[in-house]
XYZ file of C-alpha atoms in Angstrom:
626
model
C -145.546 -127.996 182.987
C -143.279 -124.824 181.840
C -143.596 -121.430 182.454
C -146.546 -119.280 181.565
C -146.149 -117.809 178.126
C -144.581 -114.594 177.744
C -146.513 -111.819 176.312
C -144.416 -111.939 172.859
C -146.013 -115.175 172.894
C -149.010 -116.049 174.116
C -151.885 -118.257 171.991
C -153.222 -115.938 169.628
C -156.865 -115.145 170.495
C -159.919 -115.120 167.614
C -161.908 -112.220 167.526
C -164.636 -112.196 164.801
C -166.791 -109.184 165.516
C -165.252 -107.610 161.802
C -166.208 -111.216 160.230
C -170.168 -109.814 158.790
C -172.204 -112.242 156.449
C -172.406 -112.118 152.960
C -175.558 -111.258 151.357
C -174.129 -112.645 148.018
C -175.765 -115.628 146.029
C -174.714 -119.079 147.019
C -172.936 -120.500 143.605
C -169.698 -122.124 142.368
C -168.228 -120.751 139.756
C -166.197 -123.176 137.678
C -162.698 -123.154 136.380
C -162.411 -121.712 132.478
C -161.328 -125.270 131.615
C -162.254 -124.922 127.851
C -159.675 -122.255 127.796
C -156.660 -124.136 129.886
C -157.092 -126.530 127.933
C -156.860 -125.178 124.794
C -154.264 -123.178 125.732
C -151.076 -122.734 123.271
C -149.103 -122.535 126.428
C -145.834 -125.205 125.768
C -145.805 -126.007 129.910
C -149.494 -126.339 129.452
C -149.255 -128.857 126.900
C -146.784 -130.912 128.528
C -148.745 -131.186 131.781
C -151.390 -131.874 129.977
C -149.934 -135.162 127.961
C -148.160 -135.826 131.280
C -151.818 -136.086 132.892
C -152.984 -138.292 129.789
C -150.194 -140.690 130.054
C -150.732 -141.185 133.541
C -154.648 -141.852 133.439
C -153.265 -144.512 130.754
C -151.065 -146.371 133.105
C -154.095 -146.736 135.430
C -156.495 -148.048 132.845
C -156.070 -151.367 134.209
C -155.929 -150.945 137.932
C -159.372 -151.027 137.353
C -161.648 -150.011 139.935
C -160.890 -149.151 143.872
C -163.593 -150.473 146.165
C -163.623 -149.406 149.976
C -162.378 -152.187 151.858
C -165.006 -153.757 154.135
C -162.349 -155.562 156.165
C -158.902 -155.432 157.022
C -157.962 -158.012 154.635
C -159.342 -155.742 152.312
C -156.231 -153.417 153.019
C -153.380 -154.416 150.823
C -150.740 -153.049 148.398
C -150.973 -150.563 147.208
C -152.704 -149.374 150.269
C -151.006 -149.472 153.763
C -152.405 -150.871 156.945
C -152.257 -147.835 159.921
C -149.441 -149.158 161.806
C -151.269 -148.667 165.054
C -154.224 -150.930 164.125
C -152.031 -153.684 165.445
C -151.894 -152.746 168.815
C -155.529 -151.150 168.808
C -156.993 -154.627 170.328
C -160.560 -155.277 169.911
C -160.881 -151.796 168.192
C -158.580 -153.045 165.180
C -160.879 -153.818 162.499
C -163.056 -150.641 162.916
C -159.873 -147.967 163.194
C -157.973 -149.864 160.429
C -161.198 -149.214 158.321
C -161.556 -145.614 158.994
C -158.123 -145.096 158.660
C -158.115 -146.428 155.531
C -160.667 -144.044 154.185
C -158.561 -141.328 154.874
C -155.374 -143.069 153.102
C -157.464 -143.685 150.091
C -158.619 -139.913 149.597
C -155.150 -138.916 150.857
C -151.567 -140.954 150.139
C -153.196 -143.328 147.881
C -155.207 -140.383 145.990
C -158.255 -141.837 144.838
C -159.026 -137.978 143.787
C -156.209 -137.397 142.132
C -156.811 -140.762 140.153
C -160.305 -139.540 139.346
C -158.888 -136.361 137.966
C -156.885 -138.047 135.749
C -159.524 -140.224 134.313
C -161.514 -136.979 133.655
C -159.069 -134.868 132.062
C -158.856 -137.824 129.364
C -162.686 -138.061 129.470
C -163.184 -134.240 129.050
C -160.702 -134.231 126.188
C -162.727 -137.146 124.801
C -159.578 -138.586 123.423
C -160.215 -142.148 124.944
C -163.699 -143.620 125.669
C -162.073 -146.556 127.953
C -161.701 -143.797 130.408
C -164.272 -142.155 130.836
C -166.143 -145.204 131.165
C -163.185 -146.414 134.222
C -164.294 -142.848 135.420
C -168.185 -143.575 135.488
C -167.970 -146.573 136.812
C -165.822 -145.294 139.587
C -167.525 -142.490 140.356
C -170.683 -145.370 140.393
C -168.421 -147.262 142.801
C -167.578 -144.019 145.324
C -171.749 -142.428 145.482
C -172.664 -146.350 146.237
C -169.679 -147.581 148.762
C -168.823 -143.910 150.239
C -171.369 -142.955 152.467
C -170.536 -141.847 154.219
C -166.719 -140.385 152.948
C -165.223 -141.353 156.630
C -166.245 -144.496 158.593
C -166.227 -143.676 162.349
C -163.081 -144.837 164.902
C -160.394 -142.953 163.707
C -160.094 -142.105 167.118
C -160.136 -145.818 168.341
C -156.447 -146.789 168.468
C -156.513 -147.233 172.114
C -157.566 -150.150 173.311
C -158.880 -149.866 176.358
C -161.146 -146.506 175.445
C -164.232 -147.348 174.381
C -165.566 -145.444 171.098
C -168.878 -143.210 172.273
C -171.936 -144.344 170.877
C -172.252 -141.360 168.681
C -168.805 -142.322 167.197
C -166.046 -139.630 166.730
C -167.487 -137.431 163.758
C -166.007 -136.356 160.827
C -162.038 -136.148 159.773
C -159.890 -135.727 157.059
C -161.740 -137.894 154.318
C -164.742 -135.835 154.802
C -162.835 -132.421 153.855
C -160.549 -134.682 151.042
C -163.306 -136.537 149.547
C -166.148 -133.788 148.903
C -163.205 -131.611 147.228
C -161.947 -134.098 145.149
C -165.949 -134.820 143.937
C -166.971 -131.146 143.573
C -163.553 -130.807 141.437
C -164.483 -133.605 138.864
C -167.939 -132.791 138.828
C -166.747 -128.993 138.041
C -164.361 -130.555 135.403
C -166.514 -133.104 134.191
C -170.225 -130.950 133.720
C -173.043 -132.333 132.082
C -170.172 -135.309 130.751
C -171.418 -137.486 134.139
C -174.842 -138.672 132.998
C -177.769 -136.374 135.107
C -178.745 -139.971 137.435
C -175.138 -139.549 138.554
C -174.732 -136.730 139.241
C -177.880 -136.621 140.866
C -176.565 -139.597 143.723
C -173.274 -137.585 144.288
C -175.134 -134.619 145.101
C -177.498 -136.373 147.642
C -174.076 -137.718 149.018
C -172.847 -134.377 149.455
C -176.028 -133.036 151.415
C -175.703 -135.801 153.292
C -172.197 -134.930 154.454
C -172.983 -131.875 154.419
C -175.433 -132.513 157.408
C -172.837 -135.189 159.188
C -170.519 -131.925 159.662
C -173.271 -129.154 160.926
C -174.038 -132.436 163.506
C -170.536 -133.096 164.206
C -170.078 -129.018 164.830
C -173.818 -128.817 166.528
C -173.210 -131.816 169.123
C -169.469 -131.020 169.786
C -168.973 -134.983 168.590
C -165.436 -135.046 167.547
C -162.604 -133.828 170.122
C -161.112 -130.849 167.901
C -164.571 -129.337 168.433
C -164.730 -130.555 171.767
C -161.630 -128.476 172.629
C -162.622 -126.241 169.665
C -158.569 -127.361 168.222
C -159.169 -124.337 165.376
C -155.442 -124.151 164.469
C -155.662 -127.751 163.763
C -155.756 -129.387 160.111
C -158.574 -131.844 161.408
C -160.936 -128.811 162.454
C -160.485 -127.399 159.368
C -160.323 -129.982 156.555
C -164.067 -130.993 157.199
C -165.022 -127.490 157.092
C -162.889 -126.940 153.838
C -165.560 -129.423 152.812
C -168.646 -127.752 154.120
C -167.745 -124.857 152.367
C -166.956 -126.406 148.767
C -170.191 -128.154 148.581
C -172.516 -125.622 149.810
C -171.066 -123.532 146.890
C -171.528 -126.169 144.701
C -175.123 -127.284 145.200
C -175.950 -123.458 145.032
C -178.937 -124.167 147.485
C -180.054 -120.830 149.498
C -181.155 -123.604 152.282
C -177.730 -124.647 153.440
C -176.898 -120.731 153.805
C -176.581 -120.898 157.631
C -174.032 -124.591 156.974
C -172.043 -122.193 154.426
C -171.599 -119.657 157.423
C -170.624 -122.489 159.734
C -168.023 -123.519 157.555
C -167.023 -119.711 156.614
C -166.718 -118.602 160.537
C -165.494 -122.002 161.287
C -162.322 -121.303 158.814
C -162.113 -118.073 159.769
C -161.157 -119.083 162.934
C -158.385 -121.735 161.994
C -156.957 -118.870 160.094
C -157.266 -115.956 162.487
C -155.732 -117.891 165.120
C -152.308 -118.164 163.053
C -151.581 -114.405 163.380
C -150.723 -112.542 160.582
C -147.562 -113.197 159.502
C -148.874 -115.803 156.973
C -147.331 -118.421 159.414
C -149.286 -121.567 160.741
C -149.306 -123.159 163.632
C -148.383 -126.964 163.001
C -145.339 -126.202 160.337
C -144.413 -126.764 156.683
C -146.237 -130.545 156.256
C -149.416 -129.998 157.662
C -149.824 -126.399 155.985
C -148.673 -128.148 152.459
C -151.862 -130.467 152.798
C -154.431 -128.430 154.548
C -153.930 -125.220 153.260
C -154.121 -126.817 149.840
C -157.546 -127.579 150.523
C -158.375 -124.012 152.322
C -156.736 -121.977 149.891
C -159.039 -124.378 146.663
C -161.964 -122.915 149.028
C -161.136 -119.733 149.387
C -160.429 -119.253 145.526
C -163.881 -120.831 144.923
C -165.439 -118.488 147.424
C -163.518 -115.386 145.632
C -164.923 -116.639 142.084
C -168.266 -116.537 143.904
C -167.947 -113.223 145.052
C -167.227 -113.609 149.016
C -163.493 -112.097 149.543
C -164.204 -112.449 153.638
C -161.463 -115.362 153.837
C -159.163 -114.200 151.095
C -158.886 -110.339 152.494
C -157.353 -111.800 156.319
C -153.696 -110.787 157.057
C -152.896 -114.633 157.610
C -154.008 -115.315 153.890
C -152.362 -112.214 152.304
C -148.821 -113.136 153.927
C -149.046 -117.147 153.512
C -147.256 -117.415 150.075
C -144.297 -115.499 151.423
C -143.884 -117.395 154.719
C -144.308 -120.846 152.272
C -141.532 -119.307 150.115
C -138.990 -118.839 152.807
C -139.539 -122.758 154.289
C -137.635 -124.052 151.291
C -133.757 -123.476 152.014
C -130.753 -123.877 150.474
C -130.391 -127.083 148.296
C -132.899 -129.558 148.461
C -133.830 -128.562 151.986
C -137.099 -127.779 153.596
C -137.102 -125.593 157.395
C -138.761 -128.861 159.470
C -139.965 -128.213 162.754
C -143.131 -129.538 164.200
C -144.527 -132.763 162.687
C -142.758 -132.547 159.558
C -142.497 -135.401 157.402
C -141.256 -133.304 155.054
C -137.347 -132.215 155.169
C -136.637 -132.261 151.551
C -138.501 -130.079 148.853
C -139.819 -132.047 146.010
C -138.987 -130.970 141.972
C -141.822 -128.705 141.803
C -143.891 -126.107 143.947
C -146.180 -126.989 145.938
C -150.030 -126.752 145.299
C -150.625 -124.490 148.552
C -147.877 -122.203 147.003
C -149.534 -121.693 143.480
C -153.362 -121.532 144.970
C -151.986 -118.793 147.737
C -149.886 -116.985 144.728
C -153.603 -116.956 142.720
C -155.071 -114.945 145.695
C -152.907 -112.699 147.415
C -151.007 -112.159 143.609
C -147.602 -111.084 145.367
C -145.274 -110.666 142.466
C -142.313 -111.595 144.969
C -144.051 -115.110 144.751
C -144.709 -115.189 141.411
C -140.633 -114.089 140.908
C -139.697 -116.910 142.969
C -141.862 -119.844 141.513
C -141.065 -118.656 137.397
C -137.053 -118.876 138.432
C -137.599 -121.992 139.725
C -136.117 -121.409 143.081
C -139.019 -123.182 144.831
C -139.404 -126.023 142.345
C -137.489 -126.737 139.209
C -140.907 -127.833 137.054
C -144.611 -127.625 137.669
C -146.136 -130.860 138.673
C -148.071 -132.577 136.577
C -151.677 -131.732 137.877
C -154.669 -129.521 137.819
C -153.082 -127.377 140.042
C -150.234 -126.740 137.516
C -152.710 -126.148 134.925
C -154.740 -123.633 136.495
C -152.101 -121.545 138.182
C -150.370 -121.747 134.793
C -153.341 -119.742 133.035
C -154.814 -117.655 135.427
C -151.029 -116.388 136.839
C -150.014 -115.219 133.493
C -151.145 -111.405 134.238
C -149.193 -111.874 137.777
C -146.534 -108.879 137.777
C -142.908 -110.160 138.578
C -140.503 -108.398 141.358
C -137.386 -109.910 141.763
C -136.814 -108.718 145.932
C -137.372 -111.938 147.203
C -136.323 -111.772 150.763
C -133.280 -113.268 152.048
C -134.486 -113.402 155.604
C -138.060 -113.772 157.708
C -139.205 -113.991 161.777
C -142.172 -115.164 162.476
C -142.978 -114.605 165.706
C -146.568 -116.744 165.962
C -143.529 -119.697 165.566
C -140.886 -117.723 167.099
C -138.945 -119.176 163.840
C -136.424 -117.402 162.444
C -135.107 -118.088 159.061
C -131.971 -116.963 156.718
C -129.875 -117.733 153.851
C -126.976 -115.998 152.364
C -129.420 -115.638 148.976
C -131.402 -117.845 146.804
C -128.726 -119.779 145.811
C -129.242 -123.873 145.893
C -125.844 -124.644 145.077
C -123.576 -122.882 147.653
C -125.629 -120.807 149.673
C -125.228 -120.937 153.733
C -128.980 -121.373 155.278
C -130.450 -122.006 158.597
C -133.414 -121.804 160.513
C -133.795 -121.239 164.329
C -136.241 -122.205 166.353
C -137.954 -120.783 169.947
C -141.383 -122.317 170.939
C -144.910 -120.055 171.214
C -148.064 -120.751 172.682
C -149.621 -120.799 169.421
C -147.439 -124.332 168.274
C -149.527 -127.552 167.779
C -147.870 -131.095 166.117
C -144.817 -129.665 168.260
C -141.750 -130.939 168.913
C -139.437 -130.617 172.183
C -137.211 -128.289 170.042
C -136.658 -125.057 171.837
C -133.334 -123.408 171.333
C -132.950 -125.762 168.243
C -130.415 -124.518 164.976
C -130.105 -125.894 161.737
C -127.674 -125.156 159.611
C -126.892 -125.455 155.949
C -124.845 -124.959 152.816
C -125.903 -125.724 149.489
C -126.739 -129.488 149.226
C -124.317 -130.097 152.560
C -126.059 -130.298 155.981
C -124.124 -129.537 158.565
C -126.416 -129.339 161.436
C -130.042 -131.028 161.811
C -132.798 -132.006 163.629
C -133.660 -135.674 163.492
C -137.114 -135.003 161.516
C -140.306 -137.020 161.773
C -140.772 -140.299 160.397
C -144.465 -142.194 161.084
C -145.968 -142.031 163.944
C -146.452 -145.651 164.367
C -142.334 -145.867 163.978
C -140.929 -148.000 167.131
C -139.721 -145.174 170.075
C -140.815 -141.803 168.132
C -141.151 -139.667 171.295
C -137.690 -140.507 172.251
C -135.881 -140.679 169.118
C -137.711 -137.704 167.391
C -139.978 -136.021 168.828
C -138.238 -135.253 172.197
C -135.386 -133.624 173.430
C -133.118 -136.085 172.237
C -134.503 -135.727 168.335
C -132.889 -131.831 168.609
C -129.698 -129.405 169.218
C -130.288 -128.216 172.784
C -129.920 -128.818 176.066
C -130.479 -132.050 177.057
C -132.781 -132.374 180.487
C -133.726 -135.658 183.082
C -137.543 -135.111 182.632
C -139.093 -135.640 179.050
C -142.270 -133.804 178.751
C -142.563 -136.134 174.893
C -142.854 -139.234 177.279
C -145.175 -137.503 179.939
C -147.695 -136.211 177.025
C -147.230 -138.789 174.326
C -149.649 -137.484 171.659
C -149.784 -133.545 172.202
C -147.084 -131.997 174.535
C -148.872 -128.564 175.618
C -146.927 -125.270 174.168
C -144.742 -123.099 176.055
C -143.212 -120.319 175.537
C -139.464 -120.029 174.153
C -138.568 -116.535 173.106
C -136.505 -115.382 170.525
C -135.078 -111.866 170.702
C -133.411 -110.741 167.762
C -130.017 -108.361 168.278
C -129.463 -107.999 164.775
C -130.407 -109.491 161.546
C -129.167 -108.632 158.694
C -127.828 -109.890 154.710
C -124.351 -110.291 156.400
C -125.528 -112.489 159.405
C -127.370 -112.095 162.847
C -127.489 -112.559 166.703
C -130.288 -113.748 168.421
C -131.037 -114.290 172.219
C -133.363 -117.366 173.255
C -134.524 -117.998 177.089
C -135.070 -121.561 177.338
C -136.096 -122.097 180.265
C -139.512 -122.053 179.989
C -139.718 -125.118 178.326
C -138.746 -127.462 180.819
C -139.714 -127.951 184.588
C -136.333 -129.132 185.872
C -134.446 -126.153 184.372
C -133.562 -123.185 186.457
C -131.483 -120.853 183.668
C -130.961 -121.587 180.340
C -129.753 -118.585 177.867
C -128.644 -119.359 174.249
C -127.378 -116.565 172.106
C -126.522 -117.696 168.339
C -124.226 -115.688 166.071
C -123.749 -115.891 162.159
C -121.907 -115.029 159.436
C -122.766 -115.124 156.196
C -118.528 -115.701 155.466
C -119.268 -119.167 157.120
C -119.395 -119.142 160.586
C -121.960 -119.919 163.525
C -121.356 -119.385 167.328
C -123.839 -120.740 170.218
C -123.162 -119.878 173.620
C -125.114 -121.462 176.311
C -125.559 -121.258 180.383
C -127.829 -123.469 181.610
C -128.272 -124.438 185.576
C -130.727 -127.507 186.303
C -133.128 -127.650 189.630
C -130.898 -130.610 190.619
C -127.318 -131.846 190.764
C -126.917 -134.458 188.004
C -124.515 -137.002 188.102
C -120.955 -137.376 186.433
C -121.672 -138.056 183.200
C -124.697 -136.328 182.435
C -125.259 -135.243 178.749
C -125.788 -131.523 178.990
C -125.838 -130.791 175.134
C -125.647 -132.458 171.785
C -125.502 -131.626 168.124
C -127.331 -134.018 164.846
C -124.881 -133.418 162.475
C -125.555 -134.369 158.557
C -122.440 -136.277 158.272
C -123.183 -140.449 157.761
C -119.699 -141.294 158.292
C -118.367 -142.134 162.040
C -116.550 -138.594 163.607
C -114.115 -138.801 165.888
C -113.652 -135.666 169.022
C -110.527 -134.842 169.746
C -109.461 -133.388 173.072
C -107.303 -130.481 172.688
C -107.519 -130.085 176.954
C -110.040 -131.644 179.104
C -112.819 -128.418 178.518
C -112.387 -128.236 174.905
C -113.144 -130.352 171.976
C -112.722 -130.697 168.201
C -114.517 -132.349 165.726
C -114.371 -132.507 161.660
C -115.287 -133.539 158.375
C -115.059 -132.457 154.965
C -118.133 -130.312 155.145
C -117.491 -128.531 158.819
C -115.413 -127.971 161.774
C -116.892 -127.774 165.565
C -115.320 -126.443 168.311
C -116.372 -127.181 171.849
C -115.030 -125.121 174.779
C -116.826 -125.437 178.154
C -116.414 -123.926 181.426
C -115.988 -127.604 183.095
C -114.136 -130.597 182.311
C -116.563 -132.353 179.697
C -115.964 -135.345 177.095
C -117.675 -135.332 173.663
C -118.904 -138.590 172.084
C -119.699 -139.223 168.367
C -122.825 -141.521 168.027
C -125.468 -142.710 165.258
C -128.675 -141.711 165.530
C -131.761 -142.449 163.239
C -132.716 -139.575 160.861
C -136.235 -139.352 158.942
C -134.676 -137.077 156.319
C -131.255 -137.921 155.923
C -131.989 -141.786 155.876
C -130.849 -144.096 157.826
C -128.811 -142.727 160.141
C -126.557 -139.763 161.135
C -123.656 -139.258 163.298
C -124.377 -137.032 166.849
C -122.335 -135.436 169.263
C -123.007 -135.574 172.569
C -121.359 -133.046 175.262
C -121.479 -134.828 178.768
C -119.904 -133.288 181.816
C -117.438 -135.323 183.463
C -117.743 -134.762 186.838
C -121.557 -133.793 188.526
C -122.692 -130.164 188.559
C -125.765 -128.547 188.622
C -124.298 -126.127 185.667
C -122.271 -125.354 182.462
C -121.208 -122.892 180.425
C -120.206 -123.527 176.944
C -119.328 -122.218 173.273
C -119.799 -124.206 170.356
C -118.616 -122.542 167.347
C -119.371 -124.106 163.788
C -117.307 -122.814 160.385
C -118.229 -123.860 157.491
C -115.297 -125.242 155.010
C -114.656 -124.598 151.281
């Protein structure tokens, strides 16, 4: 399976020896909502009709009860697509699945939120009374927050007897309680209040039992750099804080050393381990934590390198244009109108004014979304100190990701992103070697992104080799290890980086058992050019007509290669010209290909040799046209 890692990147190892306890009271300190709300701010007061127009339109949904069945799971929620093929374990992973989609895409807290900020302005008495009753609804029907058999979408593996602990609802659903219930005060009637809180000691003990008897398989494996070890604990955290209680100090340490972990094991370039999607949603919920914890007076999680560099490494995954640097499980390839909760709550805490620069401009989102979020980084950012020397340019080498644009420019700008692989990757893709390139709203070159997992032939079409712009190999590690492909090591040297443009070396053939030499080196220009040279020798002769290389493009339209001999091609179209010169007679074939970002489908070249060989050399270079 690979190589062993290279030392520039081998798993990052935790260390917590400098991690002491705090001797500080247990207590959660609340937001100043009185004053946010109040506020004279003009963004503030939009957001904050935006929020009461919204908790009007879902006056009469009514209430949301948990579905006891899998009829029960209908518009607007969505069925797991791999319920139908989970067999006898259908109705049980369907179930807890849909726990996790009502906290999460559906947004049963965000729903609740919006109900309270109309009860706490006391402006319309049908909602808070939709709000009580739902709240009523969630301390009666939620208990616990996530159903067991999450896990259970095989069918022929049994589900233990102890189940498979807690997951994502847990984490998602005591945040978005502890968040109203800070919003909301002494407004939820004391017998209320008084059943959420039991709820929350009660999940409070499911996680120190999930953690204690190593029930689910992240702490089996103790998975620390994933989002489903730390989303539970995100919860254990928040509601120890909240119910104040000196008892539950050694379950607030749990969750504290517990996070610790997931974050110390990112390194400390502000980087994480499972890309731009994942960190979006669970470092939301860390970062909400680690604020709370800093209003309490614990800085332990707030003073790590990881945290202090994560707003700048979020900054530089939005490109040029509407586009978002996707490796990894990323279902997200485009950047949305506004920034990005994560963003503002890492801004709050590490205060970087090169953050702060970049979100006022608007570079990273044209408005503020209409939340709490908004709201609170809105007030409490005001005294933030702005520095206009955003970077251009970052390496992270816990990702071995390199990224660059000509400047912060979204309407012309050139931008791409370059990919190696590290030890330290989970969610990954089979994407070392991979470039993606960029100018302005054009793509020229991509990766095929990631759709749902339950979508028909993901490994192949996606995930894999095949989903990316490298060297294309017989064995397929996605189809070998079909839910986690192990990490390996693809290094990225640098040779120069710079405003003007760059030159990188990547060694590739780590990644792959049937490759015996595969160097990359990658040259830029920020006047519009990119050059890839390749050598690559496989273990084995392959046969005439082997496809050695290909290249996503972000054109729709059908290209057509032209031969100008028989070792060098041309392709173009209004956004690009490719040149293709190899060392062997090869033909180049234009065909579609399924995108998740640029929907539905994209046109891909594919560089197969024509005669069989063990080996090829070859140049692609890319310029950009006016």
């Amino acid at each position: 399976m690979g190589h062993p890692a290279s030392p520039e990147t081998e798993r990052i190892e935790v260390n917590l020896d400098a991690m002491p306890p705090w001797k500080g009271a247990l207590r959660y300190v609340p937001f100043p909502w009185e004053a946010i709300l109040s506020s004279p701010d003009p963004e503030i007061q939009r957001i904050t009709q935006a929020i009461r127009s919204k908790a009007a339109e879902q006056l009469p949904d009514g209430i949301m009860h948990r579905p006891q069945c899998v009829a029960d799971i209908h518009p607007p929620m969505v069925l797991d697509g791999r319920a139908k093929n989970a067999g006898p374990h259908e109705t049980v992973f369907a179930l807890a699945n849909a726990d996790v989609r009502l906290w999460l895409d559906y947004r049963l807290g965000a729903r609740l939120m919006n109900l309270a900020f109309c009860a706490r302005l006391g402006e319309d008495p049908r909602s808070q009374a939709l709000l009580l009753d739902q709240l009523s609804v969630v301390a009666a029907e939620f208990r616990p927050l996530q159903r067991s058999g999450w896990t259970a979408y095989d069918p022929n593996r049994p589900l233990p007897a102890e189940g498979d602990g807690v997951w994502l609802a847990t984490g998602a659903g005591i945040l978005a309680l502890v968040r109203i219930l800070d919003l909301m005060g002494d407004r939820v009637p004391a017998p209320l209040r008084a059943d959420l809180k039991r709820n929350l000691r009660q999940e409070i003990a499911l996680i120190v039992e999930s953690w204690e008897k190593k029930i689910p398989w992240y702490v089996k494996k103790q998975t620390y750099r994933s989002n489903q070890w730390a989303m539970p604990l995100c919860g254990l955290v928040y509601a120890c804080l909240y119910l104040g209680d000196e008892s539950l100090r050694p379950a607030y340490e749990l969750g504290v050393l517990g996070l610790a972990k997931t974050l110390l094991a990112q390194g400390e370039g502000g980087s994480w381990s499972e890309g731009y999607s994942y960190a979006a949603f669970t470092l939301q919920d860390v970062l909400e934590v680690v604020h709370a914890m800093v209003r309490a007076g614990d800085p332990r999680l707030a003073d790590l390198p990881m945290l202090r560099a994560f707003d700048s490494w979020f900054a530089q995954m939005r490109l040029t244009g509407p586009y978002l640097v996707n490796p990894y499980d990323s279902g997200h390839g485009l950047a949305g109108s506004h920034p990005w909760p994560a963003l503002l709550l890492g801004s709050l805490i590490t205060r970087n004014p090169q953050t702060r620069h970049a979100v006022h401009r608007g570079w990273l989102g044209e408005r503020y979304s209409e939340d709490w979020f908004s709201l609170v980084y809105l007030h409490l950012a005001k005294d933030i100190p702005e520095a206009a020397a955003t970077p251009t340019h970052a390496f992270y080498p816990a990702q071995q990701l390199l990224v660059w644009r000509r400047a912060w420019d979204h309407e012309n700008a050139m931008a791409l992103w370059i990919r190696g692989g590290s030890g330290n990757d989970f969610h990954l893709h089979d994407d070392g070697g991979h470039l993606s390139l960029y100018r302005g709203p054009e793509a020229i070159l991509v990766e095929a992104g990631t759709p749902d997992y339950s979508t028909p032939d993901f490994n192949r079409l996606y995930r894999g080799q095949k989903g990316h712009n490298i060297l294309q190999t017989p064995g397929a590690r996605c189809e070998r290890f079909p839910t986690e492909m192990p990490a390996v090591a693809v290094p990225v040297r640098i040779e120069s980086l710079g405003a003007e443009g760059g030159r990188v070396f990547i060694d590739g053939r780590q990644a792959y058992d049937d490759v015996a030499h595969w160097i990359r080196r990658i040259e830029w220009s920020a006047s519009g050019w990119v050059i890839l040279e390749d050598e690559a020798r496989l273990t084995k002769t392959q046969e005439a007509g082997h496809e050695w290389f290909r290249f996503h493009t972000g054109c729709h339209e059908p290209l057509k290669p032209t031969a100008t001999n028989d070792r060098e091609w041309v392709v173009a179209w209004p956004s690009a010209r490719i040149r293709i010169l190899a060392d062997a007679p090869i033909r180049v074939r234009s065909v579609p290909w399924p995108n998740a970002v640029l929907h539905p489908e994209i046109q891909c070249l594919l560089v197969e040799a024509v005669d069989s060989r063990d080996q090829l050399r070859l140049e692609t270079r890319i310029d950009l046209v006016e």
